[in-house]
XYZ file of C-alpha atoms in Angstrom:
240
model
C -0.959 12.210 -9.545
C -4.707 11.923 -9.708
C -6.094 10.488 -6.350
C -7.212 6.899 -7.030
C -11.293 5.524 -5.690
C -10.305 2.278 -4.231
C -13.933 0.478 -3.520
C -12.209 -2.838 -0.894
C -12.825 -5.125 1.484
C -13.359 -7.803 -1.003
C -11.278 -9.543 1.151
C -9.100 -7.422 3.250
C -6.760 -9.520 2.349
C -7.745 -8.561 -1.017
C -7.767 -4.755 -0.442
C -4.555 -4.522 1.771
C -2.703 -6.364 -1.637
C -3.678 -4.128 -3.986
C -2.073 -1.026 -0.676
C 0.824 -2.390 -0.862
C 1.388 -3.307 -4.928
C 0.116 0.015 -5.469
C 2.732 1.659 -3.310
C 5.401 -0.023 -3.887
C 4.864 0.672 -7.993
C 4.329 4.686 -7.146
C 7.019 4.658 -5.853
C 9.494 2.852 -7.536
C 8.709 5.091 -10.438
C 8.466 8.121 -8.562
C 12.044 7.395 -6.247
C 11.829 9.387 -3.347
C 8.887 8.839 -0.269
C 6.296 8.813 -3.326
C 3.235 7.101 -2.064
C -0.067 6.610 -3.903
C -3.078 9.250 -3.488
C -5.703 6.978 -2.688
C -9.844 7.015 -0.985
C -11.239 3.525 -0.179
C -14.304 2.707 0.879
C -14.343 -0.786 2.500
C -17.091 -3.046 2.618
C -18.163 -5.486 4.973
C -17.397 -9.225 2.952
C -19.416 -10.891 4.968
C -22.660 -8.686 4.099
C -21.585 -8.968 -0.151
C -21.822 -12.750 0.628
C -25.013 -13.443 1.882
C -25.490 -10.582 -0.928
C -24.422 -12.369 -3.164
C -25.275 -15.466 -1.946
C -28.570 -14.676 -2.619
C -28.255 -13.544 -6.365
C -29.320 -10.237 -5.271
C -27.029 -7.739 -8.188
C -29.788 -5.294 -7.705
C -28.931 -4.269 -4.476
C -24.947 -4.907 -4.943
C -25.788 -3.045 -7.960
C -26.994 0.023 -5.860
C -24.446 0.105 -3.107
C -21.600 -0.298 -5.518
C -23.484 3.009 -6.472
C -23.677 4.858 -3.913
C -19.976 3.930 -2.777
C -18.705 4.874 -5.605
C -20.491 8.124 -5.599
C -19.292 9.065 -2.384
C -15.714 8.466 -3.765
C -15.721 10.912 -6.972
C -17.828 13.620 -4.672
C -14.591 12.980 -2.507
C -12.881 14.434 -5.159
C -11.471 10.192 -6.572
C -10.012 10.816 -10.106
C -11.007 7.113 -10.853
C -12.814 4.099 -9.106
C -11.659 0.669 -9.557
C -13.247 -2.209 -7.528
C -10.834 -4.089 -5.929
C -11.849 -7.901 -7.392
C -13.024 -10.389 -9.230
C -16.970 -10.957 -8.582
C -18.043 -7.840 -7.861
C -17.280 -6.362 -11.662
C -20.993 -8.096 -12.027
C -22.251 -4.425 -12.050
C -18.801 -2.787 -13.373
C -20.797 -1.572 -15.918
C -23.842 -0.898 -14.822
C -21.343 1.480 -12.643
C -20.132 3.408 -14.452
C -23.610 4.737 -16.644
C -24.351 6.572 -12.789
C -20.332 8.311 -12.628
C -18.971 10.927 -13.752
C -15.197 10.033 -13.626
C -13.308 6.259 -15.266
C -13.787 2.906 -14.076
C -11.190 0.809 -14.016
C -11.973 -2.528 -15.425
C -10.530 -5.125 -14.422
C -10.996 -7.500 -17.181
C -9.843 -4.756 -19.713
C -6.969 -4.430 -18.538
C -6.075 -7.889 -17.902
C -7.019 -8.359 -21.208
C -5.134 -6.590 -22.775
C -2.129 -8.163 -20.955
C -2.393 -11.860 -22.482
C -2.795 -10.042 -25.856
C 0.042 -8.753 -25.100
C 1.657 -11.594 -25.047
C -0.198 -13.086 -28.458
C -2.818 -15.415 -26.785
C -5.565 -17.254 -28.625
C -7.093 -18.529 -26.027
C -6.984 -18.515 -21.681
C -8.215 -19.920 -18.698
C -9.844 -18.366 -16.581
C -10.425 -19.530 -12.245
C -12.155 -18.062 -9.978
C -15.273 -17.972 -8.013
C -17.948 -19.863 -9.582
C -20.007 -16.005 -10.302
C -16.815 -15.770 -12.354
C -16.176 -18.877 -13.993
C -19.697 -18.882 -14.476
C -21.110 -15.481 -15.236
C -20.051 -13.386 -18.293
C -19.083 -9.892 -16.865
C -15.207 -11.395 -17.410
C -15.516 -13.648 -20.483
C -17.778 -11.232 -22.959
C -13.966 -9.179 -21.746
C -12.373 -11.026 -22.749
C -14.234 -12.282 -25.910
C -14.020 -8.569 -26.821
C -10.142 -8.811 -27.494
C -10.640 -11.478 -29.113
C -10.061 -14.141 -27.037
C -11.265 -17.636 -26.300
C -11.893 -18.045 -22.837
C -12.406 -21.558 -21.128
C -13.163 -22.890 -17.064
C -12.887 -26.119 -15.396
C -15.348 -28.350 -15.815
C -17.982 -27.834 -12.638
C -16.223 -30.694 -10.248
C -12.697 -28.214 -10.453
C -15.719 -25.264 -10.046
C -17.420 -25.858 -6.916
C -13.573 -27.026 -5.192
C -11.962 -23.682 -6.581
C -14.727 -21.363 -5.411
C -15.242 -23.351 -1.426
C -11.729 -22.692 -1.532
C -11.615 -18.998 -2.062
C -14.424 -19.072 0.345
C -13.509 -20.877 2.577
C -10.382 -21.006 3.095
C -8.190 -17.775 0.790
C -10.208 -15.442 2.305
C -9.841 -16.327 5.728
C -6.270 -15.778 5.034
C -5.548 -19.800 5.297
C -3.510 -21.361 2.419
C -2.537 -24.894 2.566
C -0.001 -26.746 0.727
C -2.366 -29.326 -0.095
C -5.221 -26.464 -1.223
C -1.788 -25.711 -3.531
C -1.432 -28.837 -5.286
C -4.681 -28.958 -6.666
C -4.850 -25.984 -8.182
C -2.258 -26.770 -10.058
C -3.095 -30.056 -11.758
C -6.635 -28.153 -12.307
C -4.579 -26.073 -14.235
C -2.843 -28.496 -15.382
C -6.194 -30.179 -16.974
C -6.797 -26.953 -18.379
C -3.510 -26.695 -20.137
C -4.505 -30.320 -21.486
C -7.308 -29.031 -23.209
C -6.356 -25.866 -24.534
C -5.209 -23.040 -22.740
C -2.067 -21.245 -23.110
C -2.012 -19.379 -20.122
C -4.637 -19.135 -17.196
C -6.332 -16.129 -15.209
C -6.043 -15.987 -11.979
C -9.553 -14.115 -11.682
C -9.782 -14.107 -8.221
C -7.626 -11.643 -5.696
C -6.880 -14.100 -3.555
C -5.552 -16.764 -5.536
C -2.423 -15.258 -6.243
C -1.725 -14.749 -2.564
C -1.801 -18.787 -2.830
C 0.535 -19.852 -6.327
C 3.494 -18.393 -7.450
C 2.798 -17.354 -10.853
C 5.900 -18.606 -11.468
C 5.036 -22.347 -10.763
C 2.545 -22.768 -13.402
C 2.788 -24.934 -15.966
C 1.460 -21.689 -18.134
C 1.905 -18.292 -18.250
C -0.249 -17.011 -15.478
C -2.752 -13.319 -14.884
C -1.711 -11.432 -11.555
C -5.325 -9.681 -11.983
C -4.547 -8.321 -8.285
C -0.801 -6.414 -10.459
C -2.445 -5.756 -13.493
C -5.333 -3.925 -12.154
C -2.519 -2.124 -9.870
C -0.246 -1.162 -12.750
C -2.648 0.259 -14.669
C -4.356 2.106 -11.824
C -0.570 3.444 -11.090
C -0.627 4.052 -15.524
C -3.170 6.002 -14.722
C -2.984 7.812 -11.675
C 1.061 9.270 -12.893
C -0.142 9.634 -16.656
C 0.287 13.400 -15.588
C 4.026 13.367 -14.232
C 5.080 11.689 -16.588
C 4.033 14.227 -19.159
C 5.671 16.545 -16.893
C 7.998 15.072 -16.406
C 8.811 14.611 -20.658
C 8.269 18.541 -21.186
C 10.706 19.481 -18.313
C 13.624 16.926 -18.948
C 13.271 17.720 -22.840
């Protein structure tokens, strides 16, 4: 089994979801007491939030690159950022490490394409919705991306920062998110990306009016696929 290098803490609620999902998937596939081999560097979310709020992505890039190199030097076989927004610096980070970085937007795009959806809505922080780093990856897979209007973007961003990343999940916020998704459906969205790792904790994908793509689960599944690729080949050889 390969060792996963995780950059987490953004927020710790979503990182806990990653840890739980990764281990559940490994146990499901291998059985017994098997669990994921991983190294976790947990970032102080407050520090990251202040830097992001100031738009200091250059410093964030340096910080995350140093963390990724530490994980690589400690024995990680790949790097994963356990949050959507910090992927703003993911492409730069890739240039500074020798091991793969599994990009959350690329893995999500692959899953959307499998369902033959052409137009996809994107929810997340304002950084995720308004910057191009996520939308560009979707476009590379032939997907047209639409985002909520300005007022809805402001609402979603505030809900993430003031509620979801603090572990606060209310029926009122949940209902508003569903209403925003319905508006995006009316604009032509055939599916919606839950592009903040806390959003799937608020809303159940099965209750959405269009197919919803949980980036946390999709990313975690891709990481497990990577981690177990050698085991799966070995098992196929032994059993053949």
